[in-house]
Coordinates of C-alpha atoms and ligand atoms in Angstrom, one line a residue:
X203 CA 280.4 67.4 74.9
X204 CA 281.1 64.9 77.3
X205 CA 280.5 61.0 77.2
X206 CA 277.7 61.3 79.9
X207 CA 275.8 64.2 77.8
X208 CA 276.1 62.1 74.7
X209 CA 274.3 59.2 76.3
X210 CA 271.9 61.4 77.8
X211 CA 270.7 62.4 74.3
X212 CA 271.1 59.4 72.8
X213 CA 268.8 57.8 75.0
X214 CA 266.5 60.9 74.4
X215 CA 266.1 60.7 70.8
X216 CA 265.7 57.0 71.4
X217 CA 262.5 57.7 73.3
X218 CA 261.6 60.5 70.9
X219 CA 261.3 58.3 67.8
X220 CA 259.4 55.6 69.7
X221 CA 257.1 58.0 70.3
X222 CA 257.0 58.8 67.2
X223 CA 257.4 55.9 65.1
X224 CA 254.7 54.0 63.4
X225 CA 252.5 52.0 65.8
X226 CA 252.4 48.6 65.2
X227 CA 249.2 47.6 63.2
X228 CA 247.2 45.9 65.2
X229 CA 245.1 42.4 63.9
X230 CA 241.5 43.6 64.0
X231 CA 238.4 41.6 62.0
X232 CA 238.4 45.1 59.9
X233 CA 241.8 44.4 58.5
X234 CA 242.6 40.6 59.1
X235 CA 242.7 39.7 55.2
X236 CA 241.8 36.2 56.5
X237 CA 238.4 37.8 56.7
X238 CA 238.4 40.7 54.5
X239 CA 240.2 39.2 51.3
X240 CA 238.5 39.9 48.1
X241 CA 238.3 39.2 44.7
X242 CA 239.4 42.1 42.9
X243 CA 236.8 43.5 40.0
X244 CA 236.3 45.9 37.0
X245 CA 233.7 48.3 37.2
X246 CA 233.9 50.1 34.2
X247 CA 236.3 50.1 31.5
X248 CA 238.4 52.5 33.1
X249 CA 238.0 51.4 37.0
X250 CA 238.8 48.6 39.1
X251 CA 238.1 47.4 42.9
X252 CA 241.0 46.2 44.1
X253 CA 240.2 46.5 47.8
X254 CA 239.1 44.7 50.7
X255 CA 235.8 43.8 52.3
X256 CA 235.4 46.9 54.2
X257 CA 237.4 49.7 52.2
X258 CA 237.9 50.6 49.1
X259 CA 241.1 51.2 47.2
X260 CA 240.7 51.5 43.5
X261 CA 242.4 52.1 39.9
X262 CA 241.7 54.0 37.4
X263 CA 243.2 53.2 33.9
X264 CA 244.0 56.0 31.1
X265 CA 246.2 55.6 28.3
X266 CA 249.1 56.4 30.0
X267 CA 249.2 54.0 32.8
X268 CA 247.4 54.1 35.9
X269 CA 246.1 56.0 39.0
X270 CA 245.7 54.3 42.3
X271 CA 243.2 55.4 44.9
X272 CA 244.5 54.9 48.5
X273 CA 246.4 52.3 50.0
X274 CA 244.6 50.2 52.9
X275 CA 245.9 49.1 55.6
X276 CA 249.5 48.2 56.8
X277 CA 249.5 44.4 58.2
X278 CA 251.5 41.6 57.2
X279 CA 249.9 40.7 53.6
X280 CA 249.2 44.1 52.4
X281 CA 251.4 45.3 49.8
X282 CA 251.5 41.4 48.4
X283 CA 247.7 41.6 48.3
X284 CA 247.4 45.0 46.8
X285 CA 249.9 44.7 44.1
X286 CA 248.2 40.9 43.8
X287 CA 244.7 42.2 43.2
X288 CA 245.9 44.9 40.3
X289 CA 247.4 42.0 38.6
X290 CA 244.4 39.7 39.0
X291 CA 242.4 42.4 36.9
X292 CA 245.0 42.5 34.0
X293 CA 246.9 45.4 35.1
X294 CA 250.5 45.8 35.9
X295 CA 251.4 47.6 39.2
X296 CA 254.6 48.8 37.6
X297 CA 252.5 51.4 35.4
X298 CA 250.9 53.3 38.3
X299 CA 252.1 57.0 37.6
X300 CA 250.1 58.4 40.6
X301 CA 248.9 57.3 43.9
X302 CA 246.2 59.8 45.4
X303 CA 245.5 59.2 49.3
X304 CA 242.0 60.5 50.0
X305 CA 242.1 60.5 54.0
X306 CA 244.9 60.4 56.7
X307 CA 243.3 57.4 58.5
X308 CA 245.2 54.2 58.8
X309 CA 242.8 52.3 56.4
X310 CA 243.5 54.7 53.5
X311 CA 247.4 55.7 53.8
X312 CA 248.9 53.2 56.3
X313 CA 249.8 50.6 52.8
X314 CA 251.2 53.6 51.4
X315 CA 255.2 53.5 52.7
X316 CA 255.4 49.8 51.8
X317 CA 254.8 50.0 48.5
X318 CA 256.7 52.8 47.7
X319 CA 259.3 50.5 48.4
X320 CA 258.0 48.7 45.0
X321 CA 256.5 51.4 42.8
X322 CA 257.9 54.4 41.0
X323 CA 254.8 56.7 41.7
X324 CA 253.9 60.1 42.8
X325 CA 251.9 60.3 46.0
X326 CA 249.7 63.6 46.7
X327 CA 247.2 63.9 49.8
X328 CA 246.2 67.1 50.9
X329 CA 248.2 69.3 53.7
X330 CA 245.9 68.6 56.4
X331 CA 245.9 65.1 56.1
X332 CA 249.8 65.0 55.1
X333 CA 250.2 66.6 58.6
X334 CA 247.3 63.8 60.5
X335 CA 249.6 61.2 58.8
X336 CA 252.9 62.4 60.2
X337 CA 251.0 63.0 63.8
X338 CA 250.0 59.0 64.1
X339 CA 253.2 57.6 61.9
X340 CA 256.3 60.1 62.6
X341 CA 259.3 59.3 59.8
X342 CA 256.9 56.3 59.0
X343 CA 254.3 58.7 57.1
X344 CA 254.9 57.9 53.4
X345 CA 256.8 60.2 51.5
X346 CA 254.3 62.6 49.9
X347 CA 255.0 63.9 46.5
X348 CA 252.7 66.3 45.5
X349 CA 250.1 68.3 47.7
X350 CA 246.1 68.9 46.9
X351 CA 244.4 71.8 46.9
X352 CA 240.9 72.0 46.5
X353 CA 239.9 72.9 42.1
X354 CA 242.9 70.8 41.4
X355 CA 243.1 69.0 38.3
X356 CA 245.2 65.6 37.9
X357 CA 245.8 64.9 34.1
X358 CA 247.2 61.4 32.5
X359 CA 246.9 60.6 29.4
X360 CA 242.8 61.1 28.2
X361 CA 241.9 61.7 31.6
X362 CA 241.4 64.7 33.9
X363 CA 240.6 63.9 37.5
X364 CA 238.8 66.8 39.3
X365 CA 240.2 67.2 43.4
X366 CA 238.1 68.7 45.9
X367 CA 238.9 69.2 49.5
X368 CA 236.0 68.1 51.7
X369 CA 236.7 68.2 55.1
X370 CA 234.6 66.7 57.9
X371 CA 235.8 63.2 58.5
X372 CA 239.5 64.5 58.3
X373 CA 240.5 68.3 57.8
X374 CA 241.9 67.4 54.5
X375 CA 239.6 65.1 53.3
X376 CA 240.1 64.9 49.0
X377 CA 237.4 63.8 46.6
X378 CA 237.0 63.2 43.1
X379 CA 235.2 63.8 40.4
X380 CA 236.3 62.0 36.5
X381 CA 235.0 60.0 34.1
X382 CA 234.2 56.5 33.6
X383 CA 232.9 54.4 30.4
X384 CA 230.7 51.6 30.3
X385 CA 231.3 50.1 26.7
X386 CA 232.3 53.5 25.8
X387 CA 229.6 55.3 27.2
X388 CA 230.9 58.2 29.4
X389 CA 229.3 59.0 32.4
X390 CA 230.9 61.2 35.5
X391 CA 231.6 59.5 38.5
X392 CA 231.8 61.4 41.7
X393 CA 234.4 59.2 44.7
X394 CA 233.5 61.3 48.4
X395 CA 236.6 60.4 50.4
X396 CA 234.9 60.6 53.6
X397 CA 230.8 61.0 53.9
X398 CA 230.9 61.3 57.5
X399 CA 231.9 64.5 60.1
X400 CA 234.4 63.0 62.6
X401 CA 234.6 66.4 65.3
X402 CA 232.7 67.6 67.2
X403 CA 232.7 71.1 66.3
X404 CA 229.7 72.2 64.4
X405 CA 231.7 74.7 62.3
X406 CA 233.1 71.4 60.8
X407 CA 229.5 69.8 60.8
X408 CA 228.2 73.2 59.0
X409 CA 231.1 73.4 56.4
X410 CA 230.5 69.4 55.9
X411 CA 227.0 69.8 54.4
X412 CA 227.5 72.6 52.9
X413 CA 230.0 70.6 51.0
X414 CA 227.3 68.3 50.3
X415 CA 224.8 70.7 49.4
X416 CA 227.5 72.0 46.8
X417 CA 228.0 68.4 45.2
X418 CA 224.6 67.9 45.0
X419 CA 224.2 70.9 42.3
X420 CA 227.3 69.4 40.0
X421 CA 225.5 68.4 37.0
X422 CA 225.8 65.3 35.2
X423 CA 226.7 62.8 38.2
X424 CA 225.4 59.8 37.8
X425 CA 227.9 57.2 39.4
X426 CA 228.8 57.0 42.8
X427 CA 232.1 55.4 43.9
X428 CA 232.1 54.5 47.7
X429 CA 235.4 54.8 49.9
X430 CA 233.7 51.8 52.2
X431 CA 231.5 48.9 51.2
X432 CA 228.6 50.1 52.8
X433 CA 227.8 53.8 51.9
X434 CA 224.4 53.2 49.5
X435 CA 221.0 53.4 51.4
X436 CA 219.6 50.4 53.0
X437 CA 217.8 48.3 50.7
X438 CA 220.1 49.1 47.3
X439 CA 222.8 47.5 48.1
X440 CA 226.4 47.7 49.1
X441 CA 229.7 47.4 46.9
X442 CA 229.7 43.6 46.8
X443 CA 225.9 43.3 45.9
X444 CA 226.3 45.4 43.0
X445 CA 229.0 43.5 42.0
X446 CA 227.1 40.8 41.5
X447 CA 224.8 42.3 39.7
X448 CA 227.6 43.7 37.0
X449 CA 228.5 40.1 36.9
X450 CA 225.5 38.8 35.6
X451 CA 224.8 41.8 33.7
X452 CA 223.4 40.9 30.2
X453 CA 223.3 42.8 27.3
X454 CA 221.0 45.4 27.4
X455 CA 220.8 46.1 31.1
X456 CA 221.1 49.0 32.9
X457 CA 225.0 49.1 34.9
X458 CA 224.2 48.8 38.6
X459 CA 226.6 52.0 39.0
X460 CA 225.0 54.3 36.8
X461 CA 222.1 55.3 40.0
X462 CA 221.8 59.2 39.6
X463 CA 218.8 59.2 42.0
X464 CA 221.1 57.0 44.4
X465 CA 223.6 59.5 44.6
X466 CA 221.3 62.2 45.8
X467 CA 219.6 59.8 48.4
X468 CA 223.0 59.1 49.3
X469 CA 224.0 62.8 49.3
X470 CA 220.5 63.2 51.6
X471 CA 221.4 60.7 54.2
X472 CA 224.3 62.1 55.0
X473 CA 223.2 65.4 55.5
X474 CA 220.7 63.5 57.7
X475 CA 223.5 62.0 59.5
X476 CA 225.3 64.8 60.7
X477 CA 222.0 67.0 61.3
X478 CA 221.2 64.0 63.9
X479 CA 224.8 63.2 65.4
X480 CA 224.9 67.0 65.8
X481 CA 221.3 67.7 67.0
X482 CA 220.1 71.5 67.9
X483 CA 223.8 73.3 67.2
X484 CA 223.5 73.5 64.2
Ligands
LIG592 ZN1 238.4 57.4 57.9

């Protein structure tokens, strides 16, 4: 091959993983932890926030050390932050056995390749979204360990995570459904890992509430976990003002979580949602 051939490609496969690589995050009042910086918080006996302002990310405790849900986002601060928050709650980041990435967008999986520089987990997301994540990030996609596939079950220790695939806001959207204790009292919590159709095409929008539909028939869900801050009705509250309620919580009182009726109003406006973004086609 000669010398001039050799640069030739070298200077190719230069350009090819720029465009490829992972674009630099970018400081937005979304992810500036200046702004969105949290306290962390338990829920239930088995679940902790550990997220920021805006999004979610999540542990759930069993009796064999720990599941993480999602990552956030990638910025300076992140993995510090993350592993910071699972401390603050009692927990220690070294036992998380599984990492499960709920959506290829950058606020879910982008914290992902950084800390798998510091933990010894498994990572699973679901083929779809392993492929979105690898089309915005190139090598700098994390390593993915295990695939979902919608009727899943993740077991550790006493407790069985359900996975469901519900596309609409990515094509491999994963949800969950497990259980959750308040003082012992088991209740089923159901985590959506995307309650809103991001396409255009009402085949998508169709398949998205029929989704819906379906979870709206599984029997027994009373607890809601929300990806974002925001996803309860107007006038209920969002993640942070039911927070406060569980903090001052006395004995006796209902756990602001534990909403059955919520749920289904939630379920309802999202359907709602997509009937209006979508209009007539459907
Ligand atoms: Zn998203």
């Amino acid at each position: 091959m000669s010398r001039l051939l050799n640069a030739t490609l070298v200077v190719w496969f230069a350009l090819t993983s720029v465009a490829v690589a992972q674009p630099p995050p970018s400081l937005t009042p979304l992810n500036d932890l200046s702004v969105m910086a949290r306290e962390p918080f338990q829920i239930f006996d088995n679940l902790y926030f550990v997220g920021i302002g805006e999004v979610g990310s999540y542990v759930i405790e069993t009796s064999e050390g720990l599941i993480l849900i999602d990552t956030l986002w990638d910025n300076e601060g992140y993995t510090d932050y993350l592993l910071g928050n699972i401390r603050k709650v009692g927990l220690d980041p070294m036992d998380i056995e599984y990492v499960l990435i709920l959506q290829g967008h950058r606020d879910h999986f982008a914290g992902a390749p950084a800390l798998q520089k510091v933990i010894d987990a498994q990572f699973g997301t679901a083929e779809e979204d392993r492929k979105l994540m690898v089309e915005s990030f190139g090598e700098y996609a994390p390593r993915i360990d295990f695939i979902i596939e919608h009727g899943d079950t993740l077991t550790l220790g006493d407790t069985t995570i359900n996975l469901e695939i519900t596309p609409g806001h990515t094509p491999g959207t994963t949800s969950l459904q497990f259980p959750v204790y308040d003082n012992g009292v088991e209740y089923q919590a159901y985590f959506h890992g995307g309650p809103s159709v991001r396409s255009d095409d009402p085949a998508v929008a169709r398949q998205f509430i029929a989704d819906i539909e379906r979870i709206k028939k599984i029997p027994n869900l009373q607890v809601h976990i929300g990806i974002h801050f925001d996803t309860y009705l107007s006038g209920t509250g969002d993640l942070f003002d039911r927070a406060a309620l569980l903090a001052e919580r006395q004995p006796g009182d209902p756990h602001p979580w534990v909403r059955p009726e919520e749920f289904q109003a939630f379920l309802d406006d999202r359907i709602q949602r997509v009937r209006e973004q979508f209009g007539d086609v459907l």
